[in-house]
Coordinates of C-alpha atoms in Angstrom, one line a residue:
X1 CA 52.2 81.8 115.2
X2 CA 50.6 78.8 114.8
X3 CA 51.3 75.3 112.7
X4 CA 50.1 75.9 109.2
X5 CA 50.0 73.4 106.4
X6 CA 49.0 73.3 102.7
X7 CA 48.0 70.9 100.8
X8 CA 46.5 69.9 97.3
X9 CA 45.2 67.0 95.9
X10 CA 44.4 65.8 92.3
X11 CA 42.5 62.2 92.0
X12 CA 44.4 61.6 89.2
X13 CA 47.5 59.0 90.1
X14 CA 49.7 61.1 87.8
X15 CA 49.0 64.3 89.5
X16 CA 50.9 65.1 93.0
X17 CA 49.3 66.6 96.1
X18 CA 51.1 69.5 98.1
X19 CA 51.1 70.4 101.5
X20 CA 52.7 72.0 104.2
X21 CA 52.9 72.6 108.2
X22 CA 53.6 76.0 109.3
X23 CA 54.4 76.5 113.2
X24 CA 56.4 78.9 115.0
X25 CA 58.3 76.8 116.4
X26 CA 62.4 76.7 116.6
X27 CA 65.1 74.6 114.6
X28 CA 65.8 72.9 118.2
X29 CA 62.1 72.0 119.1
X30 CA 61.9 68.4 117.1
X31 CA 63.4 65.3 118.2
X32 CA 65.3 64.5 114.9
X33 CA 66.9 68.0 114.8
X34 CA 68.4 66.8 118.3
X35 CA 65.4 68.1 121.1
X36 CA 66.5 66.0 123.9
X37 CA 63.3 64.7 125.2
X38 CA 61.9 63.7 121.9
X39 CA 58.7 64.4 122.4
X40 CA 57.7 64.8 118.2
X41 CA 57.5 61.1 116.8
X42 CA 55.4 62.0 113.9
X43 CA 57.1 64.7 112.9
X44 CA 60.4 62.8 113.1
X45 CA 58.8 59.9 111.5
X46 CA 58.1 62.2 108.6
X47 CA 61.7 63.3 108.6
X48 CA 62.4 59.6 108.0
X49 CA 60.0 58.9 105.3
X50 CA 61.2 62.0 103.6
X51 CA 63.3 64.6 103.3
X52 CA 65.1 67.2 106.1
X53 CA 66.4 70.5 105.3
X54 CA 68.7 71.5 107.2
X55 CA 69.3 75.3 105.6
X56 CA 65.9 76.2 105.5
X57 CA 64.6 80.0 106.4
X58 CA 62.0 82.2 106.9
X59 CA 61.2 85.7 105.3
X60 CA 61.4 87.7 107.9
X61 CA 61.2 86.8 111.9
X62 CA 57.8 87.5 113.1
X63 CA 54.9 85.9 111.6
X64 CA 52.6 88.0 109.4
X65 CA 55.4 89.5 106.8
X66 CA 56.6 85.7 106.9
X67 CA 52.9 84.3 106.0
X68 CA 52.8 87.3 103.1
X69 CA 55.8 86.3 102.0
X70 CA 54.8 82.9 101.4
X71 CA 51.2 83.3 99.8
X72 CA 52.9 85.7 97.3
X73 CA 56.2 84.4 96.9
X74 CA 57.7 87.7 97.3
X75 CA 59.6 89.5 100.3
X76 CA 57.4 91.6 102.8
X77 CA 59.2 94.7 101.4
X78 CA 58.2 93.6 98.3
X79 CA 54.4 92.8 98.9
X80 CA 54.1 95.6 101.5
X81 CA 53.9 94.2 104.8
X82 CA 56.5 96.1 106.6
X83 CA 57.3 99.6 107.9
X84 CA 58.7 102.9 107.9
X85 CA 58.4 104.1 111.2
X86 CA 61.7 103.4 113.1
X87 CA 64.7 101.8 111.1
X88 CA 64.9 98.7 111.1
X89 CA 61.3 98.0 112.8
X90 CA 60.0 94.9 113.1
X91 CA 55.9 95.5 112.5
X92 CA 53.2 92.7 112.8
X93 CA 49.2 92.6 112.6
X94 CA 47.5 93.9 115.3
X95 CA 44.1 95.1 116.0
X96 CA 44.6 98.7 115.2
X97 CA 46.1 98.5 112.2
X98 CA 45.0 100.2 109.2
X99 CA 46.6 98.2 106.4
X100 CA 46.9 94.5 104.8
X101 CA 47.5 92.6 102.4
X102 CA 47.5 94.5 98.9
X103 CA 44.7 94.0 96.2
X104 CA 47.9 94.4 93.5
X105 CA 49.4 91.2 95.3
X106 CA 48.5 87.7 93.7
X107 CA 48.3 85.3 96.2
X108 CA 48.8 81.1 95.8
X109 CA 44.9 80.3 96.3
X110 CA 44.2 83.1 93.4
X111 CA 46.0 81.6 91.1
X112 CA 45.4 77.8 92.4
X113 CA 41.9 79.0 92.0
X114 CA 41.8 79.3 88.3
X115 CA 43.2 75.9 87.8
X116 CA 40.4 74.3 89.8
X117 CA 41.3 74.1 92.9
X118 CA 39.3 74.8 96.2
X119 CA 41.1 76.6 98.8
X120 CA 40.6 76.7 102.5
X121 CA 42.4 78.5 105.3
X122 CA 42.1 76.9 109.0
X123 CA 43.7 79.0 111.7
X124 CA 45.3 82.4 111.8
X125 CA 44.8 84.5 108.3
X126 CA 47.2 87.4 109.9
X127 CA 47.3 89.4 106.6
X128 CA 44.5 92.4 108.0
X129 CA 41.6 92.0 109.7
X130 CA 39.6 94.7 107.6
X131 CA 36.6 93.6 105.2
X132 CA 38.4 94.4 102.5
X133 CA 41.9 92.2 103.6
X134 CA 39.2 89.2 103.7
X135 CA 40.8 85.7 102.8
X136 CA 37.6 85.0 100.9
X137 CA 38.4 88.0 98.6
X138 CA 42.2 86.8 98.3
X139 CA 41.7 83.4 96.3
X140 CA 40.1 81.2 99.7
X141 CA 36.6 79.5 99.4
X142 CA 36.3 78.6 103.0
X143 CA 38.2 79.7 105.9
X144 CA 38.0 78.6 109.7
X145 CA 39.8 80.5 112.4
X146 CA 40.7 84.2 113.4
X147 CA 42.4 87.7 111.6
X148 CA 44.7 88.1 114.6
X149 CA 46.5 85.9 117.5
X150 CA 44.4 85.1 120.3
X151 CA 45.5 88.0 123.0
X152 CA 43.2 88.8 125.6
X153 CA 41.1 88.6 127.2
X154 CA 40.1 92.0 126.5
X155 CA 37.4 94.1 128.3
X156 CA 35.4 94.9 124.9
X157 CA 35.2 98.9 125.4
X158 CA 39.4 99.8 125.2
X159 CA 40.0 96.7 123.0
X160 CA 37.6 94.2 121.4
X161 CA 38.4 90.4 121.8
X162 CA 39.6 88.6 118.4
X163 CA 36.5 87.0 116.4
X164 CA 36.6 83.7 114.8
X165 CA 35.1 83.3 111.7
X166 CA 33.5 80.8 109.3
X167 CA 33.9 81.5 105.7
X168 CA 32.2 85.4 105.6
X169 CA 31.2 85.8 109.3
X170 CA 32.0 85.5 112.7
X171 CA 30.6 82.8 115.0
X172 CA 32.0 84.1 117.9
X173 CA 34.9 85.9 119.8
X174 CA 38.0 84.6 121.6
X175 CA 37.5 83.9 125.4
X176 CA 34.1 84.8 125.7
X177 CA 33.0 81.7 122.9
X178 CA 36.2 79.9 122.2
X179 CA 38.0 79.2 125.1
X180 CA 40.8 79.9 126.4
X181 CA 42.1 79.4 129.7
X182 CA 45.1 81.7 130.7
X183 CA 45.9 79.7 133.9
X184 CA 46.2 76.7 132.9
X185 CA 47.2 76.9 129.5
X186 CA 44.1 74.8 128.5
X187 CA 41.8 75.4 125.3
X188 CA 40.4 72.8 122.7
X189 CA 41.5 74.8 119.5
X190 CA 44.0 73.3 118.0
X191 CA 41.3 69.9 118.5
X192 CA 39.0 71.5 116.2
X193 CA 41.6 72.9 113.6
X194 CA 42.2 69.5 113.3
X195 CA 38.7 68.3 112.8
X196 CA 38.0 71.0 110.5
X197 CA 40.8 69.5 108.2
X198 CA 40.6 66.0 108.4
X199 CA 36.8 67.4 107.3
X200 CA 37.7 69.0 104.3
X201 CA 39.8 66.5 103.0
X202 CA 37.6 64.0 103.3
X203 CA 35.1 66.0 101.5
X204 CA 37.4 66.8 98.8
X205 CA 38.5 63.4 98.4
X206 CA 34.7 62.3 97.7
X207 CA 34.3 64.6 95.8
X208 CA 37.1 64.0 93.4
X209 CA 37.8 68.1 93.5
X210 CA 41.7 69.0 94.1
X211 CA 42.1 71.6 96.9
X212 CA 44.7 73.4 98.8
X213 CA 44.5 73.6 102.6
X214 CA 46.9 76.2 104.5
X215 CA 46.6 74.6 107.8
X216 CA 47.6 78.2 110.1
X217 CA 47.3 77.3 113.7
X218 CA 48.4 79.1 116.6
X219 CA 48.6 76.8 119.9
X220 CA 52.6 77.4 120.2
X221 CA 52.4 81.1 119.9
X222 CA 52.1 82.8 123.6
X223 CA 49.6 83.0 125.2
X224 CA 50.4 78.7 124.6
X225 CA 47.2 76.6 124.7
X226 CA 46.8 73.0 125.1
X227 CA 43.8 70.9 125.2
X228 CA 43.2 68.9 128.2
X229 CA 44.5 65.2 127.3
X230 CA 47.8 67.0 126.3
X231 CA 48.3 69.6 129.3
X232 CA 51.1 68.3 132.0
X233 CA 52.5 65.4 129.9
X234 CA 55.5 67.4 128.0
X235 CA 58.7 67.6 129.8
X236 CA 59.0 70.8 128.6
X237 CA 56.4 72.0 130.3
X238 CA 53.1 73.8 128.7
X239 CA 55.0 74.8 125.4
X240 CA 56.0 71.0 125.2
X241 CA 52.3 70.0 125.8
X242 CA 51.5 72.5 122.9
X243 CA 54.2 70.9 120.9
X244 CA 52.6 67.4 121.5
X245 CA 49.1 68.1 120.5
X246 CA 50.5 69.8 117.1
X247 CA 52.9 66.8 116.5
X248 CA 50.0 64.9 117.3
X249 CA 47.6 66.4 115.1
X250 CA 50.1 66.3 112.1
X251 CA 50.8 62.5 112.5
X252 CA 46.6 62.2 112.3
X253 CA 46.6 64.4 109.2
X254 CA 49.2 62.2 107.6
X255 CA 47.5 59.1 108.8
X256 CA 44.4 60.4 107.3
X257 CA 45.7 60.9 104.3
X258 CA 46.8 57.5 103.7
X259 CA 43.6 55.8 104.7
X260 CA 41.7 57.7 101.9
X261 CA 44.7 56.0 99.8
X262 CA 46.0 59.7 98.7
X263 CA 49.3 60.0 100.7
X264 CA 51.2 59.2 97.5
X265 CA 49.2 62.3 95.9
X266 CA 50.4 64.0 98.0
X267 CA 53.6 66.3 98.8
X268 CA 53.5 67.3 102.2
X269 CA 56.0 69.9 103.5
X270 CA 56.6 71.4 107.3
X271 CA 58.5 74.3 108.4
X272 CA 58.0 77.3 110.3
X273 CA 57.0 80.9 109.8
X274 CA 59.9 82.1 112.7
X275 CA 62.3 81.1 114.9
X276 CA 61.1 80.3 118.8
X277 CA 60.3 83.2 120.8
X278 CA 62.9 83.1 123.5
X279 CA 61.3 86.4 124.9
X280 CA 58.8 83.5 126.2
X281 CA 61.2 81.2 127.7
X282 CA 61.2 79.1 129.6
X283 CA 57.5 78.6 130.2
X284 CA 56.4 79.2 127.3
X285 CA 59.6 79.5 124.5
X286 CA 60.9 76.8 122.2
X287 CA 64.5 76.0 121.4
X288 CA 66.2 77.1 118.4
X289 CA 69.2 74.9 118.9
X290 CA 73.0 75.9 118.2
X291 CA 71.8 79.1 116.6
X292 CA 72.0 82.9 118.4
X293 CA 68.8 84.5 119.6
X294 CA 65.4 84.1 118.7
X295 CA 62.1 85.4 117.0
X296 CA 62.0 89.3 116.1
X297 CA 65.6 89.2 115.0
X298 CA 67.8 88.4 111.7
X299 CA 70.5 86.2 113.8
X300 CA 70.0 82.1 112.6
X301 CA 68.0 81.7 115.6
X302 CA 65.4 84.1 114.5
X303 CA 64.9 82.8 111.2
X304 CA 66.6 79.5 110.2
X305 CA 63.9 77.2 110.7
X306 CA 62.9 73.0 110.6
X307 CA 61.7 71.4 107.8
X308 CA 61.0 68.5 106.3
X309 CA 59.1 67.1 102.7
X310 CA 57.3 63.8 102.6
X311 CA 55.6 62.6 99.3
X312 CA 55.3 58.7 99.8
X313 CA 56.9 56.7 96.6
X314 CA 58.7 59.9 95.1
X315 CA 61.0 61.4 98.3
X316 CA 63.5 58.3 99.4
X317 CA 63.3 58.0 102.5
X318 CA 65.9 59.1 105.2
X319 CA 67.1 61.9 102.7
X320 CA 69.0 64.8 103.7
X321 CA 69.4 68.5 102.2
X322 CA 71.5 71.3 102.5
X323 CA 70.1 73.2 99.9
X324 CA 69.1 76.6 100.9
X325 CA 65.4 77.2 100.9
X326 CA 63.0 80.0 102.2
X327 CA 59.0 79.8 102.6
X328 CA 58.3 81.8 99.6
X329 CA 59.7 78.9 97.8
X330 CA 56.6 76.8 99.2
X331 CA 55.0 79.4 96.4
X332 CA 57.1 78.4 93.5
X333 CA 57.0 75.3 94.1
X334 CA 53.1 74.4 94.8
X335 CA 52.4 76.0 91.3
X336 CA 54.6 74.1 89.6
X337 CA 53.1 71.1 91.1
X338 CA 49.7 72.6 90.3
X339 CA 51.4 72.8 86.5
X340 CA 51.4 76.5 86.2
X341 CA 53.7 78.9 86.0
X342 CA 53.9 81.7 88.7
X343 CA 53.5 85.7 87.4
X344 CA 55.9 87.1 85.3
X345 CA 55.0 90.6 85.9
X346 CA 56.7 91.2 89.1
X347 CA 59.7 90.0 91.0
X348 CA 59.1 86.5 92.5
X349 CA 61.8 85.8 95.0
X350 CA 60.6 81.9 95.8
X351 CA 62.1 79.3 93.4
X352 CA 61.1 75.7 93.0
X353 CA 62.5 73.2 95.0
X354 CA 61.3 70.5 93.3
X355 CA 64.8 69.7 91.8
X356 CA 67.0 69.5 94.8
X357 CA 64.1 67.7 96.3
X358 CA 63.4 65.1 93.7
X359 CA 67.0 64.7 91.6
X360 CA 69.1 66.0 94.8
X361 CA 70.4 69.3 92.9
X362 CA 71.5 72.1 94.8
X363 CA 70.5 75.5 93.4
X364 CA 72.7 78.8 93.8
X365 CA 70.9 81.3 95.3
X366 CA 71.2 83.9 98.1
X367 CA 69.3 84.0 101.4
X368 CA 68.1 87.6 102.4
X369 CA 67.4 89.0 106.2
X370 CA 65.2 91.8 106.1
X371 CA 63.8 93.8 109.3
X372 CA 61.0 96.3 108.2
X373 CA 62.3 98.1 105.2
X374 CA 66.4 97.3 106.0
X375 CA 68.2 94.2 104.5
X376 CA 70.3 93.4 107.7
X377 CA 72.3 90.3 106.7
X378 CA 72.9 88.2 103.6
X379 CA 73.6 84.4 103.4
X380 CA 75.5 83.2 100.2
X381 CA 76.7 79.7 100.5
X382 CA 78.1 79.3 103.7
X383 CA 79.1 83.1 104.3
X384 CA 76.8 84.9 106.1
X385 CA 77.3 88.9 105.6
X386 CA 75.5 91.5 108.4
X387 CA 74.9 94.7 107.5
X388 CA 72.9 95.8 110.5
X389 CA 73.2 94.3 113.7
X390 CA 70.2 94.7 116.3
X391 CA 68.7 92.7 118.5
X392 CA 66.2 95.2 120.5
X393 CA 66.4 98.6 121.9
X394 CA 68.3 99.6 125.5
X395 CA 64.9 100.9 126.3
X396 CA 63.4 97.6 126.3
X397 CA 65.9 95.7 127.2
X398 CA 65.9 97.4 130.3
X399 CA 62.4 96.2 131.5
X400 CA 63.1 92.5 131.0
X401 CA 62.5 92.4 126.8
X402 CA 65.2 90.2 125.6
X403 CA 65.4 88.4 122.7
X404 CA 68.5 86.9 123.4
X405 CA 68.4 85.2 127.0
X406 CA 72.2 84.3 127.9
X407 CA 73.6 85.0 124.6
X408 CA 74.9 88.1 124.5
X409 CA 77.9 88.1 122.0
X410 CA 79.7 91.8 122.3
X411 CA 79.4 93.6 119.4
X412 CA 76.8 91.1 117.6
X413 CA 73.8 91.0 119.9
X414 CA 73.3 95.0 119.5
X415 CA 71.0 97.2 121.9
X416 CA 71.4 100.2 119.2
X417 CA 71.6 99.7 115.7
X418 CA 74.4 99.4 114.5
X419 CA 75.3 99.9 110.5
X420 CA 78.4 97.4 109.4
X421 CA 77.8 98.8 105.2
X422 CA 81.7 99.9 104.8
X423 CA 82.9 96.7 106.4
X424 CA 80.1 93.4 107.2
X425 CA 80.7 91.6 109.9
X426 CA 81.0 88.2 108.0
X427 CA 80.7 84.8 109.6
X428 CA 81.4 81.1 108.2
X429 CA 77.9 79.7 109.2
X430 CA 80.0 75.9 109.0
X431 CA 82.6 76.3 111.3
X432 CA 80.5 79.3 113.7
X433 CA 77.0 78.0 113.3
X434 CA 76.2 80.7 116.6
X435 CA 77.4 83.2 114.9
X436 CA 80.0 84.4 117.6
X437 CA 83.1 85.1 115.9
X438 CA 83.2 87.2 112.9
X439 CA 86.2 86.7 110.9
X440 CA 89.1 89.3 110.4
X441 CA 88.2 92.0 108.2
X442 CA 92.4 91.7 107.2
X443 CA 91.8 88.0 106.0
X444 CA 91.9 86.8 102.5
X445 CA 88.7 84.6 103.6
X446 CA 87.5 87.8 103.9
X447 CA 88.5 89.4 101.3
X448 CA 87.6 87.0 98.6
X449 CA 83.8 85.8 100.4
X450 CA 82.9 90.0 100.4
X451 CA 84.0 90.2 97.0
X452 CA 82.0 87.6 95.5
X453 CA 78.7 88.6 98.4
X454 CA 78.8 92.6 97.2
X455 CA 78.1 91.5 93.7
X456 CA 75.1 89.5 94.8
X457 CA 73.8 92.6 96.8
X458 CA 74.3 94.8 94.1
X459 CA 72.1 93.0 91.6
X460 CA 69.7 92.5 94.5
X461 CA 69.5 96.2 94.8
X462 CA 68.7 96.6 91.5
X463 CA 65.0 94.8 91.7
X464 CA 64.4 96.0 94.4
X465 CA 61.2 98.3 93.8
X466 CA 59.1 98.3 97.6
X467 CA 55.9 98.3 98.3
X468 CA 53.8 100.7 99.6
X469 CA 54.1 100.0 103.2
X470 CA 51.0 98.4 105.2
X471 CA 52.1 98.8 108.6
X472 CA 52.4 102.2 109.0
X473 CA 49.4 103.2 110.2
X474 CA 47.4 102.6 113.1
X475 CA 43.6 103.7 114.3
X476 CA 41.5 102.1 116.8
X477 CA 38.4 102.8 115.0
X478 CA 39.2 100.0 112.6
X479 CA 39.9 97.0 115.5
X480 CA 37.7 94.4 115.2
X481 CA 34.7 96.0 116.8
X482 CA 31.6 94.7 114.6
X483 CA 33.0 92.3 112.3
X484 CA 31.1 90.4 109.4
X485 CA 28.1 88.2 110.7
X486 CA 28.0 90.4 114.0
X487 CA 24.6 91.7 113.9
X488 CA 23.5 87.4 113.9
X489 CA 25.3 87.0 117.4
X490 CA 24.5 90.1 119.0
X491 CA 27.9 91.4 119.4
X492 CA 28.9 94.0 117.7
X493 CA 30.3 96.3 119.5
X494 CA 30.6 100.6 118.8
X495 CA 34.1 101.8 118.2
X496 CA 35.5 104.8 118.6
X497 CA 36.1 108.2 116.4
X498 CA 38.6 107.5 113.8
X499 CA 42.0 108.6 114.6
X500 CA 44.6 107.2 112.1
X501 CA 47.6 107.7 113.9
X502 CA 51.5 106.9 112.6
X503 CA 52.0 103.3 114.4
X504 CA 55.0 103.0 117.2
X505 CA 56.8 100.0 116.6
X506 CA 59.5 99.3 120.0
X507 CA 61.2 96.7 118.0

């Protein structure tokens, strides 16, 4: 996954911008969350001009349930952007699957969109790449980037290579007119995401017109990209070059921001949509600090991530927060800045964090792991509860698939899955932030954290009404063959006979 950030704007002095970054990156990748090399001054420059979470998570530990999660405010199992195939599955976005984002979802750019704002996407939309799944028909006036992550290059008959699209159409295809080279890691993209938003906000600002910018790119999600003033200059090799350019990047956004004289109208937020992918490491994985394993699984490394707030004259500076935040509070809390209220007619699971962020509170609430349609863990205070343990099959752990390089912790770090509902294996996040030592089921610690955990389960339970599931089914007729604006650039190409299929998900 790829950086993303938000942002809105009012020209009005009393009326507060919002914005966020998006990366997957880890909790360990930025210099002022203790990355050695330090290779993130902007970022950690924001850290000091704002605010830094420390206890901050995503929805879920891949990326597209994670972006649907926070453009509805809702979990995926809520919103419908998981599966029932396999227990436990983790299931993502690619090109041959049928479903996306639901038409009985609201999204933040709907509802943004009746207040006045205009709404652009720049990057990866992730949410289904079908005509019908279109950003533009989901609350977004413009949109720059692609429906999927940039695999390939594919050969165009067994799988089509990803198209890139401006606002209703394609303009062209990964690899063939956006480049993208595989050897050595170079490619310009993440050079003209940024363009394309320093762009918009200028011609917002001009305009006078508040808008809302989800800023989605990609360069840290393998295959890693780089342009070429950025490639060899990371000691972290080519994910540390990616790292650069996106730190870079964001520090130009911010800088942009105040030069148009609108960086104290704005309330800028960055965090990630999963942990680091450690199956990518070393070449190409991030760091996710202290914490065990990685993306694709519900330990703290797969989905406690960095993040920071900066809003110039309102955060003080240097601030630090423990409270316990998720993206889909990035929902709750953009529409209360946009003044409205979010939808009372379903269960909203984001709350607004502009009180812990402005007056310091810190709000009760739970933290909830979900893989696919399973709540595998639970986080209430400093307790952390797992119900399932799994990290990835035997199967593929077999040929090399690990999600957990050298931190295998016996009876934790599962290669079957393993159901702890009679008796959780609890850990005090505090004292065992690696979660490696689960405490005695015999202890009054125990005893007394369950007791007061169950109770939050059980009411959690009882709202819980899923979704019908997207990511299910798969069919390769429906891969992105002859998208939108094709016919223009000669490339559409024929697909195959339909043949909806139930999707196999490894992991």
């Amino acid at each position: 996954m790829g950086p993303e950030a938000l942002s809105l704007w009012k020209g009005e002095s009393t009326f507060t911008s919002f914005g966020v970054f998006l990366l997957q990156m880890g909790w360990g990748d930025l210099g002022v969350f203790g990355e050695p090399s330090k290779e993130t001054p902007n970022l950690d420059q924001m850290a000091s001009e704002g605010m830094l979470f420390l206890d901050f998570y995503t929805a879920n530990p891949l990326c597209s349930p994670s972006r649907a999660a926070l453009l509805t405010g809702r979990l995926p199992v809520r919103n419908g952007f998981y599966t029932t195939n396999g227990h436990a599955r983790n299931a993502y976005t690619p090109q041959d699957i049928v479903g996306g984002i639901p038409d009985s979802e609201l999204l933040l750019p709907e509802l943004l969109k009746k207040a006045g704002y205009i709404n652009k996407i720049i990057g990866k939309w992730h949410l289904g790449h079908r005509p019908q799944f279109h950003p533009l028909k989901h609350g977004f006036d413009e949109w720059f980037g692609s429906p999927n992550c940039h695999f390939g290059p594919f050969d165009n008959r067994a799988l089509p290579n990803i198209p890139v699209y401006r606002d209703w159409e394609m303009i062209g295809r990964y690899y063939e007119d956006f480049k993208i080279d595989l050897k050595t890691g170079e490619a310009n993209l993440t050079q003209i995401y940024l363009q394309e938003a320093l762009d918009f906000i200028s011609k917002q600002q001009t305009s006078q017109q508040p808008f809302f910018l989800y800023w989605a790119i990609d360069a840290t999600h393998a295959p890693v990209y780089a342009s070429k003033y950025f490639l060899g200059t990371s000691q972290r090799g080519l994910y540390g070059d990616a790292v650069r350019e996106i730190d870079d990047s964001i520090g130009k956004i911010l800088k942009h921001l105040q030069k148009l004289g609108i960086n104290e109208n704005t309330f800028v937020f960055f965090t990630s949509d999963n942990g680091a992918a450690l199956i990518s490491a070393p070449k190409q994985g991030g760091s996710n600090g202290r914490f065990l394993c990685g993306k694709q699984t519900t330990f703290e490394g797969g989905m406690r991530e960095p993040a920071i707030a900066w809003w110039p004259g309102h955060i003080p500076a240097g601030g630090v927060s423990h409270q316990l935040g998720n993206v889909m509070d990035l929902f709750t809390t953009s529409l209360s800045l946009a003044g409205l209220q979010p939808p009372s007619d379903r269960q909203i699971d984001g709350i607004d964090l502009l009180p812990a962020i402005l007056q310091g509170k810190l709000i009760d609430r739970p933290i909830f792991y979900y893989r696919g349609n399973e709540m595998m863990a639970v986080r209430v205070g400093l307790y952390k509860a797992h119900y399932w343990t799994w990290s990835n099959s035997w199967e593929e752990y077999s040929k090399g698939i690990d999600f957990c390089p050298g931190q295998n912790v016996s009876g934790v770090t599962t290669h079957t899955q393993e159901e702890h509902t009679t008796l959780p294996l609890l850990f005090h996040l505090g004292r065992d932030p690696g979660e490696k030592y689960p405490l005695s089921f015999a202890s009054d610690e125990y005893q007394r954290a369950m007791e007061q955990i169950s109770v939050v389960v059980q009411q959690h339970k009882v709202t819980m009404v899923p979704g019908e599931p997207q990511l299910n089914v798969c069919d390769k007729a429906v891969m992105n063959w002859s998208p939108p604006g094709c016919e223009k650039l000669g490339k559409c190409l024929k697909p195959p006979k339909s043949d909806p299929k139930k999707c196999f998900w490894p992991h």
